[in-house]
């Protein structure tokens, strides 16, 4: 499924090579999708296909992507994804400019499915803790995972988890077998 983002643009001043400050607006309209080792990534900017080649700078690295557009209707724009969810092969990846977007085809280093485009240190720490817990007591790790889902979930998620927990406890109290066991 394609994921998209469209927050308001940020404007910041960046000194240029000549010492004069240039104003840069962040490009916030992006979308991405993946299949196997391919990640399709789109940076949307109205009219980007009409800028001169020397006014467009694109860089694809192992873990990052940068797009700079100068002088599009007298304004400068930039997009920088500092760290992708996982590493890619820049030599197998490419980009092209369309009328209103810079389109990327990124080639992942492995077949892992990315839950999101950008790496998040908090998610990595949580995943490492979960792996460590699974080594010790897998049942406890699952309980801790569900606790995290519950605490981070919205009201509907909390109601669903509470209902499932209550029904499970009631089945155990009656001596009913688990609905997940074979033959039931």
PDB file of C-alpha atoms in Angstrom:
ATOM      1  CA  UNK A   1       0.000   0.000   0.000  1.00  0.00           C
ATOM      2  CA  UNK A   2       1.162   3.487  -0.780  1.00  0.00           C
ATOM      3  CA  UNK A   3       1.909   5.725   2.157  1.00  0.00           C
ATOM      4  CA  UNK A   4       1.825   9.531   1.849  1.00  0.00           C
ATOM      5  CA  UNK A   5       2.756  12.557   3.882  1.00  0.00           C
ATOM      6  CA  UNK A   6       1.760  16.194   3.412  1.00  0.00           C
ATOM      7  CA  UNK A   7       2.616  18.486   6.383  1.00  0.00           C
ATOM      8  CA  UNK A   8       3.086  22.261   5.878  1.00  0.00           C
ATOM      9  CA  UNK A   9       6.424  23.403   4.370  1.00  0.00           C
ATOM     10  CA  UNK A  10       9.158  24.754   6.593  1.00  0.00           C
ATOM     11  CA  UNK A  11      11.331  27.685   5.508  1.00  0.00           C
ATOM     12  CA  UNK A  12      14.913  28.025   6.669  1.00  0.00           C
ATOM     13  CA  UNK A  13      17.865  30.165   5.678  1.00  0.00           C
ATOM     14  CA  UNK A  14      21.021  28.358   4.580  1.00  0.00           C
ATOM     15  CA  UNK A  15      24.277  30.162   3.741  1.00  0.00           C
ATOM     16  CA  UNK A  16      25.296  29.622   0.116  1.00  0.00           C
ATOM     17  CA  UNK A  17      28.840  29.152  -1.194  1.00  0.00           C
ATOM     18  CA  UNK A  18      29.094  32.923  -1.771  1.00  0.00           C
ATOM     19  CA  UNK A  19      28.183  33.667   1.860  1.00  0.00           C
ATOM     20  CA  UNK A  20      24.722  35.010   0.975  1.00  0.00           C
ATOM     21  CA  UNK A  21      21.840  33.307   2.784  1.00  0.00           C
ATOM     22  CA  UNK A  22      19.341  31.496   0.588  1.00  0.00           C
ATOM     23  CA  UNK A  23      15.867  30.623   1.770  1.00  0.00           C
ATOM     24  CA  UNK A  24      14.909  26.980   1.355  1.00  0.00           C
ATOM     25  CA  UNK A  25      11.417  25.558   1.722  1.00  0.00           C
ATOM     26  CA  UNK A  26      11.130  21.934   2.718  1.00  0.00           C
ATOM     27  CA  UNK A  27       9.297  19.600   0.379  1.00  0.00           C
ATOM     28  CA  UNK A  28       6.784  17.713   2.467  1.00  0.00           C
ATOM     29  CA  UNK A  29       4.603  15.913  -0.075  1.00  0.00           C
ATOM     30  CA  UNK A  30       6.059  12.430  -0.462  1.00  0.00           C
ATOM     31  CA  UNK A  31       4.739   8.919  -0.984  1.00  0.00           C
ATOM     32  CA  UNK A  32       6.251   5.462  -1.216  1.00  0.00           C
ATOM     33  CA  UNK A  33       5.460   1.821  -1.851  1.00  0.00           C
ATOM     34  CA  UNK A  34       7.467  -1.394  -1.981  1.00  0.00           C
ATOM     35  CA  UNK A  35       7.489  -4.774  -3.638  1.00  0.00           C
ATOM     36  CA  UNK A  36      10.228  -7.296  -2.968  1.00  0.00           C
ATOM     37  CA  UNK A  37      13.549  -5.482  -3.113  1.00  0.00           C
ATOM     38  CA  UNK A  38      12.134  -2.419  -4.883  1.00  0.00           C
ATOM     39  CA  UNK A  39      10.987   0.754  -3.143  1.00  0.00           C
ATOM     40  CA  UNK A  40       9.152   3.324  -5.235  1.00  0.00           C
ATOM     41  CA  UNK A  41       9.526   6.760  -3.685  1.00  0.00           C
ATOM     42  CA  UNK A  42       8.008  10.019  -4.905  1.00  0.00           C
ATOM     43  CA  UNK A  43       8.863  13.594  -3.933  1.00  0.00           C
ATOM     44  CA  UNK A  44       6.035  15.833  -5.192  1.00  0.00           C
ATOM     45  CA  UNK A  45       6.678  19.444  -6.179  1.00  0.00           C
ATOM     46  CA  UNK A  46       4.456  21.236  -8.691  1.00  0.00           C
ATOM     47  CA  UNK A  47       6.422  22.209 -11.790  1.00  0.00           C
ATOM     48  CA  UNK A  48       9.697  20.471 -10.866  1.00  0.00           C
ATOM     49  CA  UNK A  49       9.896  18.972 -14.369  1.00  0.00           C
ATOM     50  CA  UNK A  50      10.375  22.472 -15.800  1.00  0.00           C
ATOM     51  CA  UNK A  51      13.555  23.422 -13.899  1.00  0.00           C
ATOM     52  CA  UNK A  52      16.933  23.530 -15.613  1.00  0.00           C
ATOM     53  CA  UNK A  53      19.187  20.500 -15.029  1.00  0.00           C
ATOM     54  CA  UNK A  54      21.750  22.602 -13.185  1.00  0.00           C
ATOM     55  CA  UNK A  55      19.024  23.715 -10.726  1.00  0.00           C
ATOM     56  CA  UNK A  56      18.179  20.159  -9.688  1.00  0.00           C
ATOM     57  CA  UNK A  57      20.445  18.198  -7.362  1.00  0.00           C
ATOM     58  CA  UNK A  58      19.604  14.615  -6.372  1.00  0.00           C
ATOM     59  CA  UNK A  59      21.751  12.341  -4.251  1.00  0.00           C
ATOM     60  CA  UNK A  60      21.060   8.693  -3.378  1.00  0.00           C
ATOM     61  CA  UNK A  61      23.284   7.183  -0.688  1.00  0.00           C
ATOM     62  CA  UNK A  62      23.261   3.800   1.058  1.00  0.00           C
ATOM     63  CA  UNK A  63      21.008   5.168   3.812  1.00  0.00           C
ATOM     64  CA  UNK A  64      19.756   8.582   2.665  1.00  0.00           C
ATOM     65  CA  UNK A  65      18.145  10.603  -0.111  1.00  0.00           C
ATOM     66  CA  UNK A  66      18.497  14.310  -0.816  1.00  0.00           C
ATOM     67  CA  UNK A  67      16.698  16.501  -3.348  1.00  0.00           C
ATOM     68  CA  UNK A  68      17.455  20.195  -3.902  1.00  0.00           C
ATOM     69  CA  UNK A  69      15.579  22.357  -6.401  1.00  0.00           C
ATOM     70  CA  UNK A  70      16.786  25.899  -7.061  1.00  0.00           C
ATOM     71  CA  UNK A  71      14.900  28.696  -8.697  1.00  0.00           C
ATOM     72  CA  UNK A  72      11.505  27.087  -9.250  1.00  0.00           C
ATOM     73  CA  UNK A  73       9.338  30.149  -9.725  1.00  0.00           C
ATOM     74  CA  UNK A  74      11.967  32.146  -7.827  1.00  0.00           C
ATOM     75  CA  UNK A  75      12.018  29.800  -4.804  1.00  0.00           C
ATOM     76  CA  UNK A  76      14.361  27.067  -3.541  1.00  0.00           C
ATOM     77  CA  UNK A  77      13.155  23.706  -2.212  1.00  0.00           C
ATOM     78  CA  UNK A  78      14.806  20.776  -0.477  1.00  0.00           C
ATOM     79  CA  UNK A  79      13.966  17.312   0.809  1.00  0.00           C
ATOM     80  CA  UNK A  80      16.359  15.223   2.887  1.00  0.00           C
ATOM     81  CA  UNK A  81      15.548  11.804   4.255  1.00  0.00           C
ATOM     82  CA  UNK A  82      18.462  11.403   6.653  1.00  0.00           C
ATOM     83  CA  UNK A  83      18.204   7.671   7.239  1.00  0.00           C
ATOM     84  CA  UNK A  84      16.175   5.117   5.335  1.00  0.00           C
ATOM     85  CA  UNK A  85      14.599   2.270   7.274  1.00  0.00           C
ATOM     86  CA  UNK A  86      17.313  -0.044   5.968  1.00  0.00           C
ATOM     87  CA  UNK A  87      20.227   0.108   3.553  1.00  0.00           C
ATOM     88  CA  UNK A  88      19.853   0.231  -0.218  1.00  0.00           C
ATOM     89  CA  UNK A  89      22.182  -0.300  -3.166  1.00  0.00           C
ATOM     90  CA  UNK A  90      22.657   3.188  -4.671  1.00  0.00           C
ATOM     91  CA  UNK A  91      24.384   1.704  -7.716  1.00  0.00           C
ATOM     92  CA  UNK A  92      21.196  -0.253  -8.572  1.00  0.00           C
ATOM     93  CA  UNK A  93      18.848   2.617  -7.686  1.00  0.00           C
ATOM     94  CA  UNK A  94      17.857   5.481  -9.975  1.00  0.00           C
ATOM     95  CA  UNK A  95      15.635   8.531 -10.268  1.00  0.00           C
ATOM     96  CA  UNK A  96      13.873  10.556 -12.932  1.00  0.00           C
ATOM     97  CA  UNK A  97      12.000  13.819 -13.075  1.00  0.00           C
ATOM     98  CA  UNK A  98       8.388  14.047 -14.146  1.00  0.00           C
ATOM     99  CA  UNK A  99       6.231  17.163 -14.516  1.00  0.00           C
ATOM    100  CA  UNK A 100       5.329  17.438 -10.813  1.00  0.00           C
ATOM    101  CA  UNK A 101       7.535  14.858  -9.048  1.00  0.00           C
ATOM    102  CA  UNK A 102      10.986  13.383  -8.658  1.00  0.00           C
ATOM    103  CA  UNK A 103      10.475   9.603  -8.837  1.00  0.00           C
ATOM    104  CA  UNK A 104      12.910   7.136  -7.312  1.00  0.00           C
ATOM    105  CA  UNK A 105      13.347   3.396  -7.757  1.00  0.00           C
ATOM    106  CA  UNK A 106      15.421   2.242  -4.795  1.00  0.00           C
ATOM    107  CA  UNK A 107      16.915  -1.252  -4.617  1.00  0.00           C
ATOM    108  CA  UNK A 108      16.960  -2.700  -1.078  1.00  0.00           C
ATOM    109  CA  UNK A 109      19.980  -4.615   0.172  1.00  0.00           C
ATOM    110  CA  UNK A 110      17.667  -7.463   1.251  1.00  0.00           C
ATOM    111  CA  UNK A 111      14.064  -8.670   0.867  1.00  0.00           C
ATOM    112  CA  UNK A 112      12.924  -7.462   4.303  1.00  0.00           C
ATOM    113  CA  UNK A 113       9.588  -5.675   4.307  1.00  0.00           C
ATOM    114  CA  UNK A 114       9.901  -2.094   5.549  1.00  0.00           C
ATOM    115  CA  UNK A 115       7.108  -1.001   7.913  1.00  0.00           C
ATOM    116  CA  UNK A 116       8.032   2.594   7.117  1.00  0.00           C
ATOM    117  CA  UNK A 117      10.421   4.524   4.927  1.00  0.00           C
ATOM    118  CA  UNK A 118      12.471   6.259   7.605  1.00  0.00           C
ATOM    119  CA  UNK A 119      14.549   4.597  10.315  1.00  0.00           C
ATOM    120  CA  UNK A 120      13.414   5.359  13.848  1.00  0.00           C
ATOM    121  CA  UNK A 121      15.885   4.674  16.683  1.00  0.00           C
ATOM    122  CA  UNK A 122      13.009   4.204  19.153  1.00  0.00           C
ATOM    123  CA  UNK A 123      11.569   1.394  17.014  1.00  0.00           C
ATOM    124  CA  UNK A 124      14.989  -0.250  16.713  1.00  0.00           C
ATOM    125  CA  UNK A 125      15.450  -0.191  20.495  1.00  0.00           C
ATOM    126  CA  UNK A 126      12.001  -1.689  21.022  1.00  0.00           C
ATOM    127  CA  UNK A 127      12.699  -4.431  18.482  1.00  0.00           C
ATOM    128  CA  UNK A 128      16.028  -5.259  20.154  1.00  0.00           C
ATOM    129  CA  UNK A 129      14.315  -5.488  23.567  1.00  0.00           C
ATOM    130  CA  UNK A 130      11.654  -7.789  22.106  1.00  0.00           C
ATOM    131  CA  UNK A 131      14.305 -10.097  20.587  1.00  0.00           C
ATOM    132  CA  UNK A 132      16.110 -10.222  23.923  1.00  0.00           C
ATOM    133  CA  UNK A 133      12.884 -11.045  25.778  1.00  0.00           C
ATOM    134  CA  UNK A 134      12.040 -13.801  23.273  1.00  0.00           C
ATOM    135  CA  UNK A 135      15.339 -15.510  24.123  1.00  0.00           C
ATOM    136  CA  UNK A 136      14.322 -15.752  27.800  1.00  0.00           C
ATOM    137  CA  UNK A 137      10.562 -16.269  28.095  1.00  0.00           C
ATOM    138  CA  UNK A 138       8.585 -16.069  24.825  1.00  0.00           C
ATOM    139  CA  UNK A 139       5.224 -15.995  26.652  1.00  0.00           C
ATOM    140  CA  UNK A 140       6.341 -13.012  28.721  1.00  0.00           C
ATOM    141  CA  UNK A 141       7.637 -11.295  25.579  1.00  0.00           C
ATOM    142  CA  UNK A 142       4.217 -11.631  23.957  1.00  0.00           C
ATOM    143  CA  UNK A 143       2.521 -10.214  27.067  1.00  0.00           C
ATOM    144  CA  UNK A 144       4.954  -7.265  27.017  1.00  0.00           C
ATOM    145  CA  UNK A 145       4.335  -6.726  23.301  1.00  0.00           C
ATOM    146  CA  UNK A 146       0.570  -6.676  23.874  1.00  0.00           C
ATOM    147  CA  UNK A 147       1.061  -4.245  26.764  1.00  0.00           C
ATOM    148  CA  UNK A 148       2.959  -1.941  24.407  1.00  0.00           C
ATOM    149  CA  UNK A 149       0.223  -2.212  21.775  1.00  0.00           C
ATOM    150  CA  UNK A 150      -2.402  -1.479  24.424  1.00  0.00           C
ATOM    151  CA  UNK A 151      -0.559   1.503  25.916  1.00  0.00           C
ATOM    152  CA  UNK A 152       0.173   2.993  22.499  1.00  0.00           C
ATOM    153  CA  UNK A 153      -3.234   2.232  21.005  1.00  0.00           C
ATOM    154  CA  UNK A 154      -6.283   4.388  20.579  1.00  0.00           C
ATOM    155  CA  UNK A 155      -9.530   3.830  22.504  1.00  0.00           C
ATOM    156  CA  UNK A 156     -10.848   1.269  19.990  1.00  0.00           C
ATOM    157  CA  UNK A 157      -7.633  -0.752  20.210  1.00  0.00           C
ATOM    158  CA  UNK A 158      -7.757  -0.699  24.009  1.00  0.00           C
ATOM    159  CA  UNK A 159     -11.401  -1.878  24.013  1.00  0.00           C
ATOM    160  CA  UNK A 160     -10.591  -4.710  21.579  1.00  0.00           C
ATOM    161  CA  UNK A 161      -7.631  -5.919  23.631  1.00  0.00           C
ATOM    162  CA  UNK A 162      -9.571  -5.626  26.913  1.00  0.00           C
ATOM    163  CA  UNK A 163     -12.474  -7.613  25.432  1.00  0.00           C
ATOM    164  CA  UNK A 164     -10.186 -10.383  24.152  1.00  0.00           C
ATOM    165  CA  UNK A 165      -8.397 -10.555  27.519  1.00  0.00           C
ATOM    166  CA  UNK A 166     -11.685 -10.720  29.444  1.00  0.00           C
ATOM    167  CA  UNK A 167     -13.109 -13.446  27.181  1.00  0.00           C
ATOM    168  CA  UNK A 168      -9.892 -15.455  27.544  1.00  0.00           C
ATOM    169  CA  UNK A 169     -10.004 -15.188  31.342  1.00  0.00           C
ATOM    170  CA  UNK A 170     -13.694 -16.229  31.387  1.00  0.00           C
ATOM    171  CA  UNK A 171     -12.964 -19.272  29.169  1.00  0.00           C
ATOM    172  CA  UNK A 172     -10.128 -20.318  31.483  1.00  0.00           C
ATOM    173  CA  UNK A 173     -12.371 -19.939  34.563  1.00  0.00           C
ATOM    174  CA  UNK A 174     -15.029 -22.182  32.950  1.00  0.00           C
ATOM    175  CA  UNK A 175     -12.396 -24.716  31.916  1.00  0.00           C
ATOM    176  CA  UNK A 176     -13.147 -24.230  28.205  1.00  0.00           C
ATOM    177  CA  UNK A 177     -10.277 -25.116  25.876  1.00  0.00           C
ATOM    178  CA  UNK A 178      -8.518 -22.356  24.000  1.00  0.00           C
ATOM    179  CA  UNK A 179     -10.114 -21.551  20.627  1.00  0.00           C
ATOM    180  CA  UNK A 180      -6.600 -21.731  19.140  1.00  0.00           C
ATOM    181  CA  UNK A 181      -5.992 -25.408  19.934  1.00  0.00           C
ATOM    182  CA  UNK A 182      -6.446 -28.056  17.233  1.00  0.00           C
ATOM    183  CA  UNK A 183      -9.692 -29.987  17.227  1.00  0.00           C
ATOM    184  CA  UNK A 184     -11.826 -27.225  18.673  1.00  0.00           C
TER     185      UNK A 184
END
